[in-house]
XYZ file of C-alpha atoms in Angstrom:
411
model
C 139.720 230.965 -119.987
C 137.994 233.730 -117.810
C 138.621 237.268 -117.718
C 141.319 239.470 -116.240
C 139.051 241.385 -114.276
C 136.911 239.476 -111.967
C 138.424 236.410 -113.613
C 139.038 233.443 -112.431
C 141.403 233.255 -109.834
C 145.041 232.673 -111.022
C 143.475 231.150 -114.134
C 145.905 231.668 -117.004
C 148.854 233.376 -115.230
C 148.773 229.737 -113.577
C 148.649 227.831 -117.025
C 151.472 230.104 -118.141
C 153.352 228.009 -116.099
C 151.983 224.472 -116.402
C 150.962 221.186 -120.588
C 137.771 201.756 -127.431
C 137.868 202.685 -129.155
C 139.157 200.125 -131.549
C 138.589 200.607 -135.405
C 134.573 201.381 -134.810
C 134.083 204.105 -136.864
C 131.954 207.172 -134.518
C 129.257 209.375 -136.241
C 130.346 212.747 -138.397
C 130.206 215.437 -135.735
C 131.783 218.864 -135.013
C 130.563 219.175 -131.286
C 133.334 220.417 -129.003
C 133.865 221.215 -125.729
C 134.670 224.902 -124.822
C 137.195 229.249 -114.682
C 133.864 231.899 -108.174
C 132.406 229.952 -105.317
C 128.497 229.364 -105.881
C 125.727 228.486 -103.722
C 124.114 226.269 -106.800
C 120.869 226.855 -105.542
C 117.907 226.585 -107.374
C 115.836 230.024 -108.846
C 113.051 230.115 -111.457
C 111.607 232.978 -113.516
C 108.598 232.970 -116.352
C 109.998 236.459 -117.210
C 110.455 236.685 -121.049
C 113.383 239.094 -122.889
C 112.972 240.973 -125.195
C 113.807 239.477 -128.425
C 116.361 241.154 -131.216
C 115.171 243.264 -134.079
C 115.746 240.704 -137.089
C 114.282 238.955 -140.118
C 111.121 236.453 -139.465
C 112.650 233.292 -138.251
C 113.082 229.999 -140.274
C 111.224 227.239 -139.261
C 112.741 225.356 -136.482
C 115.263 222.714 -137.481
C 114.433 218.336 -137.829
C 113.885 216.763 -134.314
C 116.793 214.738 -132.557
C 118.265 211.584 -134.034
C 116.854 208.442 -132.981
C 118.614 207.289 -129.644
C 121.100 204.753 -130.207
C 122.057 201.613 -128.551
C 124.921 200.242 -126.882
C 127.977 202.421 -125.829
C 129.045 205.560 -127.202
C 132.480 207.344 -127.261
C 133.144 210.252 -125.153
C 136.484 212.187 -124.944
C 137.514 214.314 -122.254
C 139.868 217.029 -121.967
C 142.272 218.498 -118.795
C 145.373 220.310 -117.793
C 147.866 218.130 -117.651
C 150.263 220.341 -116.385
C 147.619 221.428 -113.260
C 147.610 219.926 -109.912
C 145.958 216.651 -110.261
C 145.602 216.873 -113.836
C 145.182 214.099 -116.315
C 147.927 212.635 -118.491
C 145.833 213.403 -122.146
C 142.643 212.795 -123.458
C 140.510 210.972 -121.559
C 138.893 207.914 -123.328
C 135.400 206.642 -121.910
C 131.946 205.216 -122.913
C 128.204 206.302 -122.295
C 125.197 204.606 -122.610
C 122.947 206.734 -124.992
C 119.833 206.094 -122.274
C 121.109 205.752 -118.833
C 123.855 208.437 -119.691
C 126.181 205.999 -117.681
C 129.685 206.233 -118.189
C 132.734 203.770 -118.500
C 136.535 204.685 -118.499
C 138.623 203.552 -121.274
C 142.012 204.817 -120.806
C 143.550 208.298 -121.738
C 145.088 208.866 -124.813
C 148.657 209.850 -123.638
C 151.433 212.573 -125.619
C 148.368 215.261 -125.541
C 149.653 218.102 -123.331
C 146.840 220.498 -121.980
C 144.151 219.184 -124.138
C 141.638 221.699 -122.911
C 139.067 221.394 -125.648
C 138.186 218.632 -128.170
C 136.803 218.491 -131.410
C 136.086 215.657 -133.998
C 137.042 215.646 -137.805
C 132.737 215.747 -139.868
C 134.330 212.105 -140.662
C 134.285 210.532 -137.560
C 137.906 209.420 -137.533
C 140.364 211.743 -136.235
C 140.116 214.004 -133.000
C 141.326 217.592 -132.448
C 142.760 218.716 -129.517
C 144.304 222.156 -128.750
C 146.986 222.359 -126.537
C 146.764 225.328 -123.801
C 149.982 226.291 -123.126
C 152.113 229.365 -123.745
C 153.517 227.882 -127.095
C 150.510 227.105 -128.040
C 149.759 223.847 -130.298
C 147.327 222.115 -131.844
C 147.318 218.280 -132.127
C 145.158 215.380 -133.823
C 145.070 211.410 -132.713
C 143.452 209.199 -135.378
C 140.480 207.588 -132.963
C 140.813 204.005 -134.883
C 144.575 203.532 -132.797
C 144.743 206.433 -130.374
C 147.857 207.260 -132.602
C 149.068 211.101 -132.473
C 149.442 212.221 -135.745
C 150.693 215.613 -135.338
C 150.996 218.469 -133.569
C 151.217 222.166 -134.961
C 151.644 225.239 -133.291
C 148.975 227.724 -133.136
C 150.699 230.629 -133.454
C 149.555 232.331 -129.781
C 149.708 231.347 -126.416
C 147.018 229.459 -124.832
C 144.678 228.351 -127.756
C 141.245 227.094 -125.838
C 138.732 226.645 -128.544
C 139.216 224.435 -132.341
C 136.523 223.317 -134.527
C 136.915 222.124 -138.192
C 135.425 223.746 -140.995
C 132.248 221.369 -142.191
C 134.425 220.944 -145.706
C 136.392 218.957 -143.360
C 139.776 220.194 -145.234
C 140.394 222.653 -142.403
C 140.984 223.220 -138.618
C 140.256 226.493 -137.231
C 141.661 227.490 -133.571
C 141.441 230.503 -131.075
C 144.783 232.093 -129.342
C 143.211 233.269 -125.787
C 146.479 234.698 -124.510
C 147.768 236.524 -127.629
C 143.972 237.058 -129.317
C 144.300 235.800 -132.473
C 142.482 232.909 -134.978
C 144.401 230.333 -136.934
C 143.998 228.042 -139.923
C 145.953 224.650 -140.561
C 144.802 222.130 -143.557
C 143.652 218.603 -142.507
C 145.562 215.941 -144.521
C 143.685 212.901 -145.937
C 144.807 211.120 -143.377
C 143.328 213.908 -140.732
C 146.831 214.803 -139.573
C 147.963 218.703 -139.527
C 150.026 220.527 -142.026
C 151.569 223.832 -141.273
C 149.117 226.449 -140.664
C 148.192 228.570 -143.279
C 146.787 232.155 -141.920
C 147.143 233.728 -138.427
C 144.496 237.061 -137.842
C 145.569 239.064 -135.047
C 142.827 241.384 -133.389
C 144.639 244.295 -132.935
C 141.219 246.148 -133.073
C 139.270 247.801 -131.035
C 140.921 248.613 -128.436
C 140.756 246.469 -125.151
C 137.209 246.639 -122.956
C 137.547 247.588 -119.241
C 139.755 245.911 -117.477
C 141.483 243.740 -120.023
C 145.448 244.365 -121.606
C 144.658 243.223 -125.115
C 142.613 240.678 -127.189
C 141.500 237.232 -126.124
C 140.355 235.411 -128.816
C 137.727 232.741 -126.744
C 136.146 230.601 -130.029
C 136.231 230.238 -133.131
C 133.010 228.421 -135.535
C 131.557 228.245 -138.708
C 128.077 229.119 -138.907
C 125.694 226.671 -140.043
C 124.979 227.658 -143.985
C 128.609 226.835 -143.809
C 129.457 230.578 -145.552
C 131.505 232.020 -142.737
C 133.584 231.864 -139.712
C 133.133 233.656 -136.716
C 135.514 234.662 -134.120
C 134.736 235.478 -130.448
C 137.052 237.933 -128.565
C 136.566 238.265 -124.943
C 139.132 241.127 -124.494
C 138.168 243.602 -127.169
C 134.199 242.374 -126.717
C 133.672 241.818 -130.613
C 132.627 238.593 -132.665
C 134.481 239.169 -135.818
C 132.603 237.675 -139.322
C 135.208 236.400 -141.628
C 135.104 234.578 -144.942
C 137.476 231.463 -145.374
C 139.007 230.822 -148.731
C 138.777 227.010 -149.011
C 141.678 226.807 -151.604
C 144.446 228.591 -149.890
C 142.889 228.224 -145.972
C 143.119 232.146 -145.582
C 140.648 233.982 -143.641
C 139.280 238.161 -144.511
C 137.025 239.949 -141.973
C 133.943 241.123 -143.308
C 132.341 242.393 -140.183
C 132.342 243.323 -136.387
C 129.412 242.880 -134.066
C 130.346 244.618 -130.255
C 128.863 244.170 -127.143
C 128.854 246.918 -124.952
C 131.600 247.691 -123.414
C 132.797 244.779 -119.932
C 130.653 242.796 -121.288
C 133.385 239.909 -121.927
C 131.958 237.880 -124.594
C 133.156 234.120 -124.577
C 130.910 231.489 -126.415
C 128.349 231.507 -129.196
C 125.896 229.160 -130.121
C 123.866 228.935 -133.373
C 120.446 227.972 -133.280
C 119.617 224.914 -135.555
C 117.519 226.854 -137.985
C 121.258 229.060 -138.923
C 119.016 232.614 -138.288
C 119.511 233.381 -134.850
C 122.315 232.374 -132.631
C 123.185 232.992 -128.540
C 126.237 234.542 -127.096
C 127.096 233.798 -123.632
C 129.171 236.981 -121.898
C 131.324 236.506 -119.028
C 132.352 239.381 -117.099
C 129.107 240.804 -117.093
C 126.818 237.633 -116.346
C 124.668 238.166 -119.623
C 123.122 236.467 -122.192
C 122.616 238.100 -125.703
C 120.126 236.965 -128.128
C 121.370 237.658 -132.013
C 120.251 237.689 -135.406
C 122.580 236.595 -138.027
C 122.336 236.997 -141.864
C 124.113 234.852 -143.988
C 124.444 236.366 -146.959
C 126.168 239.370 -145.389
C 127.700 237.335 -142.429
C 126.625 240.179 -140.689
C 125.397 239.437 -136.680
C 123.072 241.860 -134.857
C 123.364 241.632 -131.290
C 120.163 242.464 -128.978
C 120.131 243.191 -125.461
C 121.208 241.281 -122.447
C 119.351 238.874 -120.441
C 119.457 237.399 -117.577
C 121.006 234.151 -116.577
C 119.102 233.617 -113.645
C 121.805 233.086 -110.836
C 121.148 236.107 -109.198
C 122.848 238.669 -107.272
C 126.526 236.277 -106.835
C 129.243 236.358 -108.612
C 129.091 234.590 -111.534
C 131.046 233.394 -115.456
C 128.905 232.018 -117.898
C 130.969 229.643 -120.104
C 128.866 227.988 -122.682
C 125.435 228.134 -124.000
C 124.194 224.291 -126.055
C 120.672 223.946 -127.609
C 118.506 221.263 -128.146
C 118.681 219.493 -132.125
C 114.882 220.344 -132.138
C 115.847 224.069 -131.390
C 113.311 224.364 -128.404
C 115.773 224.454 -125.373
C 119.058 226.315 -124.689
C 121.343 225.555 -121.664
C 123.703 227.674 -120.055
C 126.689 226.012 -117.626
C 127.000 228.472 -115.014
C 130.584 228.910 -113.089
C 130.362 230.298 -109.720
C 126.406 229.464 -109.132
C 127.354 226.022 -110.401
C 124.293 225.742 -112.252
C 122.833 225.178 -115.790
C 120.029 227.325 -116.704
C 117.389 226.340 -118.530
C 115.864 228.757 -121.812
C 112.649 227.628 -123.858
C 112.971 229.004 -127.328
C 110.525 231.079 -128.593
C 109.895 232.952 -131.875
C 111.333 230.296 -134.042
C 114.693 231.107 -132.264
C 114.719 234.775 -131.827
C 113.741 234.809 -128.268
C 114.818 232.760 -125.487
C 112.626 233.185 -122.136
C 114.531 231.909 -118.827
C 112.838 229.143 -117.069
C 114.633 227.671 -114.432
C 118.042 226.604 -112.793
C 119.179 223.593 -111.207
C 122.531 222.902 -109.893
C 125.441 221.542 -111.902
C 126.102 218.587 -109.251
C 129.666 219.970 -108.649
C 131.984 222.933 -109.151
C 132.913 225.496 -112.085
C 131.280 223.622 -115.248
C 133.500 224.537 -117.816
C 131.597 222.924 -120.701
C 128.489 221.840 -121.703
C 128.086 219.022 -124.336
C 124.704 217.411 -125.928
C 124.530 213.768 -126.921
C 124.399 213.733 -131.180
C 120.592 212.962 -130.158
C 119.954 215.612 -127.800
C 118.719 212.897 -124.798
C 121.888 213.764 -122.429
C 123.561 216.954 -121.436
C 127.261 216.023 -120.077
C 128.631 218.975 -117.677
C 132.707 219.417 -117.489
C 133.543 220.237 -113.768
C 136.942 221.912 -113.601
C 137.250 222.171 -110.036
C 135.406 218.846 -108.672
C 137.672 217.069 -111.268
C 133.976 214.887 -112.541
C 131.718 215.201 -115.225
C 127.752 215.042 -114.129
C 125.041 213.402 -116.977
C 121.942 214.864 -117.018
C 118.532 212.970 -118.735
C 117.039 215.793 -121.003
C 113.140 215.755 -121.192
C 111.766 215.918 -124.845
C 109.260 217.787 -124.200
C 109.680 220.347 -121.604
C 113.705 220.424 -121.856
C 113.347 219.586 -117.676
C 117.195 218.106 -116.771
C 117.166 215.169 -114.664
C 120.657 213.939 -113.418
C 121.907 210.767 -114.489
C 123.366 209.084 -111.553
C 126.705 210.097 -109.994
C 129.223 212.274 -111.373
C 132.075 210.329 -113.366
C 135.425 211.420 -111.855
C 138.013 212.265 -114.338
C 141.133 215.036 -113.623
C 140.481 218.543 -114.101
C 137.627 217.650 -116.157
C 137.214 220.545 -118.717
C 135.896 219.175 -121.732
C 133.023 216.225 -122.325
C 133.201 215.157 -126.329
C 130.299 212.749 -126.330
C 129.941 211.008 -129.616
């Protein structure tokens, strides 16, 4: 989703009106997925931000996973009710070193699967469904069978993840800005949900009608879940009861005011995190405590793509915790950050471009070798090679063309 002012063309009001893997079992993982013409050309910067007021950092996190052999699975997720949109999840292969990739079929009965997630077990897959009854929907991998579906309990859910417990599925309501909670069966299908928060506080930022809930994740120590609003420019800190699958707010964190807060991204060592804003073209570096759940957001940075209009949509960092990369829609770029200060500062370092239009999403292999870039509007998904050592991106060969391309699940 984008905002309603400066937002992405005709984004939602459109939507309003739209909807191998055999039994290899795929590694535990909770990666996900999560709308400005752009020149995509290339800036640098050595200029370092300031970094947030917060407890000494932890040390930084294990390196990156061996790379593995042979293919991998990657899902990808569309609108299947937009022009020249895909049918349902898209099911494809990569190679873990020449980030190649392989189409596999789609994964049909998935309407508007517009982000993915993946069940800590490997086994089942999570798909919301963006549409103005909004759903949510799992297919056990093994089959490609659909499960269930659920509703959400808003219009236009765009972000899921499931609690590391794995007994829960947490989803965000864009259009009606509210969070949900459904239990995960043993057998990884849905049963009815069991909370629905609305944010009916603060009031609305400049130029928006009302909340839109953008994300929803648990942070890393695994103690709470935080919710990202873009219309009322607050994360909200809540604690999930794990026996009844009920959430209660224990804190607020604003932005300042436009600011149009979308994604958030925790850095490995579970002390410092990085919130991507998308009205106002900012990134925010901040400290998170998690004994309090409490987040405390420092000032807002650069992203490097100049003077143009511009919607940041997702930051990702590196397993190792040095790099962060930003997908960049409008500048079509991904911006590169070295991490500094054991995670509490990020300093900019360069941009390259995306290799097509509007990248959505931003997804790191398990590993951390290979960045995969959603592009909405050039319907493809571009590979990059990720250095280990200086976090330089190097693309992978041609983009893979898949429709509407707005989520890359790699596995």
């Amino acid at each position: 989703m984008t905002s309603e002012a400066g937002r992405e063309p005709g984004a939602w009001s459109r939507r309003r009106v739209l909807g191998m893997l055999a039994a290899t079992a795929v590694p535990a993982s909770l990666a996900g997925c999560s709308g400005s013409e752009g020149t995509g050309a290339s800036s640098s910067s050595s200029s370092s931000a300031p970094a947030v007021s917060a407890p000494a950092a932890e040390a930084v996190s294990p390196s990156a996973s061996p790379t593995p052999t042979g293919p991998r699975p990657l899902f990808l997720g569309t609108y299947t009710s937009a022009e020249g949109g895909g049918t349902g999840v898209g099911v494809a292969v990569y190679d873990a070193r020449s980030g190649r990739i392989t189409g596999r079929g789609t994964i049909d009965g998935v309407g508007d699967p517009s982000y993915l997630a993946v069940h800590p077990d490997g086994r089942t897959l999570y798909a919301v469904n963006e549409r103005p009854e909004g759903g949510v929907t799992a297919v056990r991998i093994s089959d490609r069978k659909v499960l269930s579906t659920r509703s959400s309990g808003g219009e236009a859910p765009c972000h899921l993840s499931v609690h590391p417990g794995g007994r829960w599925l947490l989803s965000a309501n864009y259009g009606t800005g509210s969070v949900a909670v459904h239990p995960v069966e043993p057998s990884g299908a849905l049963g009815e949900r069991t909370d629905l928060v609305v944010h009916s506080g603060p009031a609305p930022g400049p130029g928006q009608r009302g909340p839109h809930a953008h994300q929803i994740v648990t942070s890393p120590d695994g103690g709470h879940v935080l919710a990202v609003d873009l219309g009322t420019d607050t994360v909200y800190t809540y604690r999930l009861d794990e026996r009844r699958g009920t959430l209660s707010e224990v804190s607020r964190a604003r932005t300042r005011p436009g600011a149009g807060p979308r994604h958030l991204t925790f850095h490995p060592g579970g002390r410092y995190a990085y919130l991507a804003n998308e009205v106002d073209d900012t990134v925010v570096v901040c400290a998170y405590d998690p004994d309090s759940g409490r987040l405390t957001l420092g000032g807002p940075q650069s992203t490097g793509t100049g003077s143009g209009t511009n919607y940041p949509a997702q930051l990702v960092v590196t397993p190792n915790g040095a790099y962060a990369y930003l997908a960049n829609r409008g500048h079509d770029s991904l911006t590169r950050y070295a991490v500094e200060a054991g995670g509490a500062r990020l300093r900019l370092v360069d941009t390259v471009p995306v290799g097509g239009e509007f990248p959505r999403q931003i997804a790191l292999s398990p590993d951390g070798g290979l960045l995969f870039a959603a592009l909405q509007r050039s319907s493809a998904v571009s590979v990059f090679r990720v250095d280990p050592d200086s976090g330089a991106l190097r693309r992978a060969g041609e983009p893979f063309a898949s429709p509407v391309a707005v989520c890359a699940l790699p596995l």
